[in-house]
Amino acid sequence: MNAAVEVAGLRKEFGRSVALDSLDLTVETGQTHGFLGPNGAGKSTTIRILLGLVRKTAGAATLLGRDPWRDATELHQQIAYVPGDVTLWPNLSGGEIIDLLGSLRRGIDPVRKKELIERFDLDPTKMGRAYSKGNRQKVALVAALSANTDLLILDEPTSGLDPLMEEVFREALAAEKARGRTVLLSSHILSEVEAVCDRVSIIRAGRTVETGTLAEMRHLLRTSVDATVSGDLPDLTRIAGIHDLQVEGDRLRCQVDEAGLADLLGALSAAGVRTLTCQPPSLEELFLRHYSRPEPEPVTGTAV
Amino acid sequence: MSTSATLEQAAPSRHRVRGTRPLLRLALRRDRLMIPIWVYALVAAAVGTGYSFKALYGSTAEQEQLAAGVNANSSILALVGRLHEPLSVAGLTSWRLLGLGAVLTSVMSILLVVRHTRAEEEEGRLELLAAGSVGRFAPLAAALSVMALANVTVAVLMASGLVLIGFPTIGSIAFGLGWCTVGIGFGGLAAVTAQIAGTARSANGMAMAALGAAFLLRAAGDAGTATWLSYLSPIGWAQRLRPYTDENWWPLLPLLGFAAVTMLVAVRLNDRRDLGGAMLAARPGPVDSTGLTGVRALAWRLQRAGLLGWGVAILIWGLVIGNLAGDVGKLLGSSTQLQELMAELGGPGALADSFIAATAGILGLIVAAFAVQTLLRLRAEETSGRAELLLSGSVGRIPWLLATVWPAVRGSALLLAVGGLGTGGAYALRSGDAGQIGRVLGATLVQLPAVLVVIGAGVLVLGLLPRWAAAIWGLLGVFLLLGQLGPALQLPGWAIRISPFGSLPKLPGEALAWGPVVALVLVALVLGGIGAAAFRHRDLG
Ligand SMILES: Nc1ncnc2c1ncn2[C@@H]1O[C@H](COP(=O)(O)OP(=O)(O)O)[C@@H](O)[C@H]1O
Ligand SMILES: [Mg+2]
């Protein structure tokens, strides 16, 4: 049992609406796990269940090998959390809030706190009500990153940060990873996920639809092929793994799975290929495929 | 954009209130429950009281006796107001209700205005709206319109109801105008405090304190020799409309003037400040925490300023009441009807004792309002998402709950003691009898079990029906009306005892009966226990 987070068949109903429907998620200790899904997919709900703020309706969830609802108080000694939408106490200063949150965990490392405040360019003497959205986010980030905890749970932590600060966050997260901390990162920013995450889980409508390393996921993707041939086009529909085939005269466009690529190229060269463009699978495509509402087939660029 | 800006300068009044109508509709939609409840409660209280008074004080002899007693007794004058000739059932009804109702419409107005101005600004929702085609004054104008509309509705329905049960039309109009002009005036004042204060809580607090001052000025002016004091109070002005007894109309001038001036000041202040900004400037805070560790320290930190404000207000209240109590003893209560009325308000025994018991009951309700306000912080922490941040730390649900409940209990005891010491101290000075301090302190402290029941009920609602947490204010309103009107309406004892404040022994005149005290504490514990158990098991947020 060395998974920091183990969730299986998790279900959550709010009254009659179902927020989570058989969700699975495993985060190995020491890994950084990306948690992706369109708005309303259930990321925050899953995280709230893991924090014991909300009760699961059914299924299993363990955090550091314990029950997140029953053992919430002890577990939270070892967890630092950044909510997606940070609200602060209007009449407490940022510095006070960071220390207060630290006192509710296993304490904070003052050296790291000072360093992070500097790197995030945060003014800790401002009152809670005076911070902008990004600065409120920074207060919660500094409190979480400088805490002496084993597990970091971050719910879209970079929302509201400028690109420079996103970069600082990425570096800080890499440092935490190097320190051996486990991270569950819910995010929408693909480059961020790509840069820091070992594994990702994609959820949609309360269900896990894909989980694995990014390299594994790329294998699931199709290459787009655009070619013109001089001879007659063979019947390509026989080749397994060809999708969205469009033929206009001597021009052909299609999507092909990894498995069908060799067969397709063979058929094309037999037909006297004149031009050939192959587009490698992109992560965006992966996400769009999972994010867009109808089942994977047509890939449209309008989701999220 | 630039053309609209120049237009705005050319025709400021029209453009600056642009968007008021949709905002007004939004406010009415949001208050679709709150306003009807207020209107219903106020109208029903007035019409119901008038109807019962017809049966209770029908004969001229009864009325005359009552009038003689009331006007000779400063304690009743202080609590209720002056009773004018010629006497009638209608006149008695307006005498009993004008001041009380004016206080209640004012509370309604303050809450409505702050809710739609400063509270919206604090939450950042106003920003969302203000970015639309909404003039600078539109949010304020919409809030004031909703408030005025609610007051006028109350007045019209109440006056019509009274006419329907046979009261004279002109008097009913004066009565209705009295309620709604005071209400609108304090609504205007709340619009001013909403500009000055940075939070809805302090905006409400400042306006409520002004209302309390108006009540005390009227009380002191009516009871003592310095009659002019009550001319400083909008509630005093309203009472000088003298509904049903040879009406005066001049008080409408200062009443409408008060509303107009406060609203103009609010508009001026609103024009000068930034959205979200306050007149009271923010200072930088400490770089790191100075002993602010754990939820108990946090709760104390968040509440200490509020507690201080309440303490000062209640101390002033106590000092004024104690002074008035000194006058009561000097007057002879020859009328048996007067004795009866005083006994209803405050229990049997010496008049001063009754007066102290009656005011201690009011203090109990005021302190219960403090307790409810403190408790509801918990809900605000929850809905704002701060609780999520906090409870992601190593904090149990119950310790977090107790970190708020315990200060509410402790603060209530403290405030009751402050009120008791203030009243007792002033009374002891006036009467030259230091022994009064202890007696008066007992009378205020004995309210604590009833306050505990309110706290218990609050915890129950927070645990079981968090979305309806604000309903606890409604419960407090029911207790207030039962306590204030129940005896005059000659309701049966069990009905009055629905309110925990009605079950308490009326110290210092009565002996301390431990039965109800212990019973109330037990009820509070059971309610709170069920609430806490439910609180542990529910979703947060
Ligand atoms: N307290 C709640 N009451 C009712 N429905 C909720 C509540 N919290 C979340 N939901 C619903 O659950 C679903 C998942 O929401 P959430 O976990 O916030 O999504 P995400 O964080 O992935 O954007 C949404 O459909 C949302 O409307
Ligand atoms: Mg979310």
JSON list of C-alpha atoms in Angstrom, two decimals, chain B residues 63-241:
[
{"chain": "B", "resi": 63, "resn": "GLN", "atom": "CA", "xyz": [-59.14, 53.76, 29.04]},
{"chain": "B", "resi": 64, "resn": "GLU", "atom": "CA", "xyz": [-59.10, 56.81, 31.32]},
{"chain": "B", "resi": 65, "resn": "GLN", "atom": "CA", "xyz": [-57.70, 54.91, 34.21]},
{"chain": "B", "resi": 66, "resn": "LEU", "atom": "CA", "xyz": [-54.99, 53.52, 32.02]},
{"chain": "B", "resi": 67, "resn": "ALA", "atom": "CA", "xyz": [-54.15, 56.96, 30.65]},
{"chain": "B", "resi": 68, "resn": "ALA", "atom": "CA", "xyz": [-53.89, 58.54, 34.07]},
{"chain": "B", "resi": 69, "resn": "GLY", "atom": "CA", "xyz": [-51.58, 55.80, 35.22]},
{"chain": "B", "resi": 70, "resn": "VAL", "atom": "CA", "xyz": [-49.41, 55.81, 32.13]},
{"chain": "B", "resi": 71, "resn": "ASN", "atom": "CA", "xyz": [-48.85, 59.54, 32.06]},
{"chain": "B", "resi": 72, "resn": "ALA", "atom": "CA", "xyz": [-47.99, 59.63, 35.75]},
{"chain": "B", "resi": 73, "resn": "ASN", "atom": "CA", "xyz": [-45.48, 56.84, 35.38]},
{"chain": "B", "resi": 74, "resn": "SER", "atom": "CA", "xyz": [-42.21, 57.49, 33.73]},
{"chain": "B", "resi": 75, "resn": "SER", "atom": "CA", "xyz": [-41.25, 53.87, 33.35]},
{"chain": "B", "resi": 76, "resn": "ILE", "atom": "CA", "xyz": [-44.12, 53.15, 30.99]},
{"chain": "B", "resi": 77, "resn": "LEU", "atom": "CA", "xyz": [-43.51, 56.41, 29.23]},
{"chain": "B", "resi": 78, "resn": "ALA", "atom": "CA", "xyz": [-39.95, 55.31, 28.78]},
{"chain": "B", "resi": 79, "resn": "LEU", "atom": "CA", "xyz": [-40.79, 51.88, 27.47]},
{"chain": "B", "resi": 80, "resn": "VAL", "atom": "CA", "xyz": [-43.73, 52.73, 25.27]},
{"chain": "B", "resi": 81, "resn": "GLY", "atom": "CA", "xyz": [-44.26, 56.49, 24.97]},
{"chain": "B", "resi": 82, "resn": "ARG", "atom": "CA", "xyz": [-46.73, 59.19, 25.93]},
{"chain": "B", "resi": 83, "resn": "LEU", "atom": "CA", "xyz": [-50.47, 58.53, 25.78]},
{"chain": "B", "resi": 84, "resn": "HIS", "atom": "CA", "xyz": [-52.51, 61.45, 24.45]},
{"chain": "B", "resi": 85, "resn": "GLU", "atom": "CA", "xyz": [-56.13, 62.55, 24.92]},
{"chain": "B", "resi": 86, "resn": "PRO", "atom": "CA", "xyz": [-58.85, 62.01, 23.74]},
{"chain": "B", "resi": 87, "resn": "LEU", "atom": "CA", "xyz": [-58.74, 58.32, 24.45]},
{"chain": "B", "resi": 88, "resn": "SER", "atom": "CA", "xyz": [-59.91, 55.60, 22.15]},
{"chain": "B", "resi": 89, "resn": "VAL", "atom": "CA", "xyz": [-59.13, 51.99, 21.39]},
{"chain": "B", "resi": 90, "resn": "ALA", "atom": "CA", "xyz": [-57.42, 53.13, 18.23]},
{"chain": "B", "resi": 91, "resn": "GLY", "atom": "CA", "xyz": [-55.35, 55.64, 20.21]},
{"chain": "B", "resi": 92, "resn": "LEU", "atom": "CA", "xyz": [-54.29, 52.94, 22.67]},
{"chain": "B", "resi": 93, "resn": "THR", "atom": "CA", "xyz": [-53.26, 50.67, 19.82]},
{"chain": "B", "resi": 94, "resn": "SER", "atom": "CA", "xyz": [-51.11, 53.28, 18.18]},
{"chain": "B", "resi": 95, "resn": "TRP", "atom": "CA", "xyz": [-49.67, 54.27, 21.58]},
{"chain": "B", "resi": 96, "resn": "ARG", "atom": "CA", "xyz": [-48.58, 50.67, 22.18]},
{"chain": "B", "resi": 97, "resn": "LEU", "atom": "CA", "xyz": [-47.29, 50.01, 18.68]},
{"chain": "B", "resi": 98, "resn": "LEU", "atom": "CA", "xyz": [-46.04, 53.20, 17.07]},
{"chain": "B", "resi": 99, "resn": "GLY", "atom": "CA", "xyz": [-42.62, 53.24, 18.72]},
{"chain": "B", "resi": 100, "resn": "LEU", "atom": "CA", "xyz": [-42.14, 49.47, 18.63]},
{"chain": "B", "resi": 101, "resn": "GLY", "atom": "CA", "xyz": [-43.21, 49.27, 14.99]},
{"chain": "B", "resi": 102, "resn": "ALA", "atom": "CA", "xyz": [-41.01, 52.19, 14.01]},
{"chain": "B", "resi": 103, "resn": "VAL", "atom": "CA", "xyz": [-38.03, 50.40, 15.55]},
{"chain": "B", "resi": 104, "resn": "LEU", "atom": "CA", "xyz": [-38.94, 47.26, 13.61]},
{"chain": "B", "resi": 105, "resn": "THR", "atom": "CA", "xyz": [-39.42, 48.98, 10.25]},
{"chain": "B", "resi": 106, "resn": "SER", "atom": "CA", "xyz": [-36.08, 50.65, 10.87]},
{"chain": "B", "resi": 107, "resn": "VAL", "atom": "CA", "xyz": [-34.39, 47.31, 11.51]},
{"chain": "B", "resi": 108, "resn": "MET", "atom": "CA", "xyz": [-35.94, 45.97, 8.31]},
{"chain": "B", "resi": 109, "resn": "SER", "atom": "CA", "xyz": [-34.76, 49.00, 6.34]},
{"chain": "B", "resi": 110, "resn": "ILE", "atom": "CA", "xyz": [-31.22, 48.87, 7.70]},
{"chain": "B", "resi": 111, "resn": "LEU", "atom": "CA", "xyz": [-30.88, 45.19, 6.85]},
{"chain": "B", "resi": 112, "resn": "LEU", "atom": "CA", "xyz": [-32.33, 45.67, 3.37]},
{"chain": "B", "resi": 113, "resn": "VAL", "atom": "CA", "xyz": [-30.15, 48.62, 2.43]},
{"chain": "B", "resi": 114, "resn": "VAL", "atom": "CA", "xyz": [-26.90, 47.15, 3.72]},
{"chain": "B", "resi": 115, "resn": "ARG", "atom": "CA", "xyz": [-27.69, 43.81, 2.11]},
{"chain": "B", "resi": 116, "resn": "HIS", "atom": "CA", "xyz": [-28.00, 45.38, -1.32]},
{"chain": "B", "resi": 117, "resn": "THR", "atom": "CA", "xyz": [-25.14, 47.83, -1.05]},
{"chain": "B", "resi": 118, "resn": "ARG", "atom": "CA", "xyz": [-22.15, 47.13, 1.14]},
{"chain": "B", "resi": 119, "resn": "ALA", "atom": "CA", "xyz": [-22.73, 43.40, 1.42]},
{"chain": "B", "resi": 120, "resn": "GLU", "atom": "CA", "xyz": [-22.87, 43.06, -2.37]},
{"chain": "B", "resi": 121, "resn": "GLU", "atom": "CA", "xyz": [-19.78, 45.15, -2.72]},
{"chain": "B", "resi": 122, "resn": "GLU", "atom": "CA", "xyz": [-17.93, 43.16, -0.11]},
{"chain": "B", "resi": 123, "resn": "GLU", "atom": "CA", "xyz": [-18.73, 39.91, -1.87]},
{"chain": "B", "resi": 124, "resn": "GLY", "atom": "CA", "xyz": [-17.59, 41.35, -5.18]},
{"chain": "B", "resi": 125, "resn": "ARG", "atom": "CA", "xyz": [-20.93, 40.75, -6.87]},
{"chain": "B", "resi": 126, "resn": "LEU", "atom": "CA", "xyz": [-21.61, 44.42, -7.33]},
{"chain": "B", "resi": 127, "resn": "GLU", "atom": "CA", "xyz": [-18.50, 44.65, -9.46]},
{"chain": "B", "resi": 128, "resn": "LEU", "atom": "CA", "xyz": [-19.99, 42.15, -11.84]},
{"chain": "B", "resi": 129, "resn": "LEU", "atom": "CA", "xyz": [-23.10, 44.28, -12.20]},
{"chain": "B", "resi": 130, "resn": "ALA", "atom": "CA", "xyz": [-21.38, 47.64, -12.17]},
{"chain": "B", "resi": 131, "resn": "ALA", "atom": "CA", "xyz": [-19.39, 46.58, -15.22]},
{"chain": "B", "resi": 132, "resn": "GLY", "atom": "CA", "xyz": [-22.66, 46.47, -17.13]},
{"chain": "B", "resi": 133, "resn": "SER", "atom": "CA", "xyz": [-24.59, 49.49, -18.28]},
{"chain": "B", "resi": 134, "resn": "VAL", "atom": "CA", "xyz": [-25.22, 50.57, -14.74]},
{"chain": "B", "resi": 135, "resn": "GLY", "atom": "CA", "xyz": [-24.90, 54.12, -13.52]},
{"chain": "B", "resi": 136, "resn": "ARG", "atom": "CA", "xyz": [-22.81, 55.08, -10.54]},
{"chain": "B", "resi": 137, "resn": "PHE", "atom": "CA", "xyz": [-25.79, 55.58, -8.26]},
{"chain": "B", "resi": 138, "resn": "ALA", "atom": "CA", "xyz": [-27.91, 52.77, -9.61]},
{"chain": "B", "resi": 139, "resn": "PRO", "atom": "CA", "xyz": [-27.04, 50.15, -6.95]},
{"chain": "B", "resi": 140, "resn": "LEU", "atom": "CA", "xyz": [-27.70, 52.66, -4.18]},
{"chain": "B", "resi": 141, "resn": "ALA", "atom": "CA", "xyz": [-30.87, 53.90, -5.86]},
{"chain": "B", "resi": 142, "resn": "ALA", "atom": "CA", "xyz": [-32.12, 50.34, -6.28]},
{"chain": "B", "resi": 143, "resn": "ALA", "atom": "CA", "xyz": [-31.40, 49.47, -2.65]},
{"chain": "B", "resi": 144, "resn": "LEU", "atom": "CA", "xyz": [-33.15, 52.60, -1.41]},
{"chain": "B", "resi": 145, "resn": "SER", "atom": "CA", "xyz": [-36.10, 51.95, -3.69]},
{"chain": "B", "resi": 146, "resn": "VAL", "atom": "CA", "xyz": [-36.55, 48.40, -2.43]},
{"chain": "B", "resi": 147, "resn": "MET", "atom": "CA", "xyz": [-36.35, 49.66, 1.13]},
{"chain": "B", "resi": 148, "resn": "ALA", "atom": "CA", "xyz": [-38.85, 52.47, 0.54]},
{"chain": "B", "resi": 149, "resn": "LEU", "atom": "CA", "xyz": [-41.16, 50.11, -1.32]},
{"chain": "B", "resi": 150, "resn": "ALA", "atom": "CA", "xyz": [-41.14, 47.66, 1.57]},
{"chain": "B", "resi": 151, "resn": "ASN", "atom": "CA", "xyz": [-41.90, 50.42, 4.07]},
{"chain": "B", "resi": 152, "resn": "VAL", "atom": "CA", "xyz": [-44.70, 51.89, 2.00]},
{"chain": "B", "resi": 153, "resn": "THR", "atom": "CA", "xyz": [-46.21, 48.43, 1.51]},
{"chain": "B", "resi": 154, "resn": "VAL", "atom": "CA", "xyz": [-46.16, 47.86, 5.25]},
{"chain": "B", "resi": 155, "resn": "ALA", "atom": "CA", "xyz": [-47.75, 51.27, 5.90]},
{"chain": "B", "resi": 156, "resn": "VAL", "atom": "CA", "xyz": [-50.46, 50.95, 3.28]},
{"chain": "B", "resi": 157, "resn": "LEU", "atom": "CA", "xyz": [-51.48, 47.42, 4.26]},
{"chain": "B", "resi": 158, "resn": "MET", "atom": "CA", "xyz": [-51.33, 48.21, 7.97]},
{"chain": "B", "resi": 159, "resn": "ALA", "atom": "CA", "xyz": [-53.41, 51.38, 7.65]},
{"chain": "B", "resi": 160, "resn": "SER", "atom": "CA", "xyz": [-55.94, 49.64, 5.41]},
{"chain": "B", "resi": 161, "resn": "GLY", "atom": "CA", "xyz": [-56.22, 46.77, 7.86]},
{"chain": "B", "resi": 162, "resn": "LEU", "atom": "CA", "xyz": [-56.86, 49.14, 10.73]},
{"chain": "B", "resi": 163, "resn": "VAL", "atom": "CA", "xyz": [-59.50, 51.01, 8.73]},
{"chain": "B", "resi": 164, "resn": "LEU", "atom": "CA", "xyz": [-61.11, 47.67, 7.97]},
{"chain": "B", "resi": 165, "resn": "ILE", "atom": "CA", "xyz": [-61.42, 46.81, 11.66]},
{"chain": "B", "resi": 166, "resn": "GLY", "atom": "CA", "xyz": [-63.13, 50.17, 12.20]},
{"chain": "B", "resi": 167, "resn": "PHE", "atom": "CA", "xyz": [-60.36, 52.60, 13.17]},
{"chain": "B", "resi": 168, "resn": "PRO", "atom": "CA", "xyz": [-60.60, 56.20, 11.82]},
{"chain": "B", "resi": 169, "resn": "THR", "atom": "CA", "xyz": [-59.02, 56.70, 8.41]},
{"chain": "B", "resi": 170, "resn": "ILE", "atom": "CA", "xyz": [-57.02, 59.86, 9.09]},
{"chain": "B", "resi": 171, "resn": "GLY", "atom": "CA", "xyz": [-55.48, 58.40, 12.23]},
{"chain": "B", "resi": 172, "resn": "SER", "atom": "CA", "xyz": [-54.61, 55.18, 10.43]},
{"chain": "B", "resi": 173, "resn": "ILE", "atom": "CA", "xyz": [-52.85, 57.19, 7.74]},
{"chain": "B", "resi": 174, "resn": "ALA", "atom": "CA", "xyz": [-50.87, 59.07, 10.38]},
{"chain": "B", "resi": 175, "resn": "PHE", "atom": "CA", "xyz": [-50.00, 55.79, 12.07]},
{"chain": "B", "resi": 176, "resn": "GLY", "atom": "CA", "xyz": [-48.81, 54.25, 8.80]},
{"chain": "B", "resi": 177, "resn": "LEU", "atom": "CA", "xyz": [-46.83, 57.37, 7.94]},
{"chain": "B", "resi": 178, "resn": "GLY", "atom": "CA", "xyz": [-45.18, 57.23, 11.35]},
{"chain": "B", "resi": 179, "resn": "TRP", "atom": "CA", "xyz": [-43.94, 53.69, 10.77]},
{"chain": "B", "resi": 180, "resn": "CYS", "atom": "CA", "xyz": [-42.77, 54.12, 7.22]},
{"chain": "B", "resi": 181, "resn": "THR", "atom": "CA", "xyz": [-41.11, 57.53, 7.52]},
{"chain": "B", "resi": 182, "resn": "VAL", "atom": "CA", "xyz": [-38.99, 56.40, 10.46]},
{"chain": "B", "resi": 183, "resn": "GLY", "atom": "CA", "xyz": [-38.17, 53.21, 8.58]},
{"chain": "B", "resi": 184, "resn": "ILE", "atom": "CA", "xyz": [-37.19, 55.07, 5.43]},
{"chain": "B", "resi": 185, "resn": "GLY", "atom": "CA", "xyz": [-35.13, 57.54, 7.45]},
{"chain": "B", "resi": 186, "resn": "PHE", "atom": "CA", "xyz": [-33.07, 54.80, 9.07]},
{"chain": "B", "resi": 187, "resn": "GLY", "atom": "CA", "xyz": [-32.80, 53.10, 5.68]},
{"chain": "B", "resi": 188, "resn": "GLY", "atom": "CA", "xyz": [-31.22, 56.32, 4.46]},
{"chain": "B", "resi": 189, "resn": "LEU", "atom": "CA", "xyz": [-28.90, 56.33, 7.45]},
{"chain": "B", "resi": 190, "resn": "ALA", "atom": "CA", "xyz": [-27.89, 52.75, 6.67]},
{"chain": "B", "resi": 191, "resn": "ALA", "atom": "CA", "xyz": [-27.03, 53.94, 3.15]},
{"chain": "B", "resi": 192, "resn": "VAL", "atom": "CA", "xyz": [-24.63, 56.41, 4.77]},
{"chain": "B", "resi": 193, "resn": "THR", "atom": "CA", "xyz": [-23.03, 53.84, 7.09]},
{"chain": "B", "resi": 194, "resn": "ALA", "atom": "CA", "xyz": [-22.71, 51.50, 4.09]},
{"chain": "B", "resi": 195, "resn": "GLN", "atom": "CA", "xyz": [-20.50, 54.13, 2.44]},
{"chain": "B", "resi": 196, "resn": "ILE", "atom": "CA", "xyz": [-18.40, 54.70, 5.53]},
{"chain": "B", "resi": 197, "resn": "ALA", "atom": "CA", "xyz": [-17.87, 51.16, 6.80]},
{"chain": "B", "resi": 198, "resn": "GLY", "atom": "CA", "xyz": [-15.80, 48.61, 4.96]},
{"chain": "B", "resi": 199, "resn": "THR", "atom": "CA", "xyz": [-17.94, 45.61, 5.85]},
{"chain": "B", "resi": 200, "resn": "ALA", "atom": "CA", "xyz": [-21.64, 44.88, 5.92]},
{"chain": "B", "resi": 201, "resn": "ARG", "atom": "CA", "xyz": [-21.28, 43.85, 9.54]},
{"chain": "B", "resi": 202, "resn": "SER", "atom": "CA", "xyz": [-19.95, 47.17, 10.68]},
{"chain": "B", "resi": 203, "resn": "ALA", "atom": "CA", "xyz": [-22.34, 49.11, 8.43]},
{"chain": "B", "resi": 204, "resn": "ASN", "atom": "CA", "xyz": [-25.23, 47.28, 10.11]},
{"chain": "B", "resi": 205, "resn": "GLY", "atom": "CA", "xyz": [-23.69, 47.79, 13.52]},
{"chain": "B", "resi": 206, "resn": "MET", "atom": "CA", "xyz": [-23.29, 51.54, 13.09]},
{"chain": "B", "resi": 207, "resn": "ALA", "atom": "CA", "xyz": [-26.84, 52.02, 11.84]},
{"chain": "B", "resi": 208, "resn": "MET", "atom": "CA", "xyz": [-28.29, 49.81, 14.58]},
{"chain": "B", "resi": 209, "resn": "ALA", "atom": "CA", "xyz": [-26.37, 51.78, 17.19]},
{"chain": "B", "resi": 210, "resn": "ALA", "atom": "CA", "xyz": [-27.92, 54.98, 15.85]},
{"chain": "B", "resi": 211, "resn": "LEU", "atom": "CA", "xyz": [-31.34, 53.35, 16.07]},
{"chain": "B", "resi": 212, "resn": "GLY", "atom": "CA", "xyz": [-30.62, 52.34, 19.66]},
{"chain": "B", "resi": 213, "resn": "ALA", "atom": "CA", "xyz": [-29.63, 55.92, 20.44]},
{"chain": "B", "resi": 214, "resn": "ALA", "atom": "CA", "xyz": [-32.90, 57.17, 18.93]},
{"chain": "B", "resi": 215, "resn": "PHE", "atom": "CA", "xyz": [-34.80, 54.74, 21.13]},
{"chain": "B", "resi": 216, "resn": "LEU", "atom": "CA", "xyz": [-32.94, 55.80, 24.27]},
{"chain": "B", "resi": 217, "resn": "LEU", "atom": "CA", "xyz": [-33.31, 59.54, 23.52]},
{"chain": "B", "resi": 218, "resn": "ARG", "atom": "CA", "xyz": [-37.04, 59.10, 23.10]},
{"chain": "B", "resi": 219, "resn": "ALA", "atom": "CA", "xyz": [-37.22, 57.03, 26.28]},
{"chain": "B", "resi": 220, "resn": "ALA", "atom": "CA", "xyz": [-35.25, 59.51, 28.34]},
{"chain": "B", "resi": 221, "resn": "GLY", "atom": "CA", "xyz": [-37.17, 62.50, 26.96]},
{"chain": "B", "resi": 222, "resn": "ASP", "atom": "CA", "xyz": [-40.57, 60.95, 27.59]},
{"chain": "B", "resi": 223, "resn": "ALA", "atom": "CA", "xyz": [-39.77, 59.70, 31.06]},
{"chain": "B", "resi": 224, "resn": "GLY", "atom": "CA", "xyz": [-37.80, 62.55, 32.57]},
{"chain": "B", "resi": 225, "resn": "THR", "atom": "CA", "xyz": [-38.10, 66.32, 32.72]},
{"chain": "B", "resi": 226, "resn": "ALA", "atom": "CA", "xyz": [-35.83, 66.93, 29.75]},
{"chain": "B", "resi": 227, "resn": "THR", "atom": "CA", "xyz": [-38.64, 66.49, 27.25]},
{"chain": "B", "resi": 228, "resn": "TRP", "atom": "CA", "xyz": [-36.56, 68.09, 24.52]},
{"chain": "B", "resi": 229, "resn": "LEU", "atom": "CA", "xyz": [-34.44, 64.94, 24.36]},
{"chain": "B", "resi": 230, "resn": "SER", "atom": "CA", "xyz": [-37.22, 63.10, 22.62]},
{"chain": "B", "resi": 231, "resn": "TYR", "atom": "CA", "xyz": [-37.39, 65.87, 20.00]},
{"chain": "B", "resi": 232, "resn": "LEU", "atom": "CA", "xyz": [-33.94, 64.70, 18.93]},
{"chain": "B", "resi": 233, "resn": "SER", "atom": "CA", "xyz": [-35.23, 61.26, 18.03]},
{"chain": "B", "resi": 234, "resn": "PRO", "atom": "CA", "xyz": [-37.02, 60.28, 14.82]},
{"chain": "B", "resi": 235, "resn": "ILE", "atom": "CA", "xyz": [-39.07, 57.85, 16.91]},
{"chain": "B", "resi": 236, "resn": "GLY", "atom": "CA", "xyz": [-40.06, 60.77, 19.12]},
{"chain": "B", "resi": 237, "resn": "TRP", "atom": "CA", "xyz": [-41.09, 62.77, 16.05]},
{"chain": "B", "resi": 238, "resn": "ALA", "atom": "CA", "xyz": [-43.25, 59.91, 14.81]},
{"chain": "B", "resi": 239, "resn": "GLN", "atom": "CA", "xyz": [-45.00, 59.66, 18.15]},
{"chain": "B", "resi": 240, "resn": "ARG", "atom": "CA", "xyz": [-45.82, 63.34, 17.94]},
{"chain": "B", "resi": 241, "resn": "LEU", "atom": "CA", "xyz": [-47.94, 62.63, 14.90]}
]
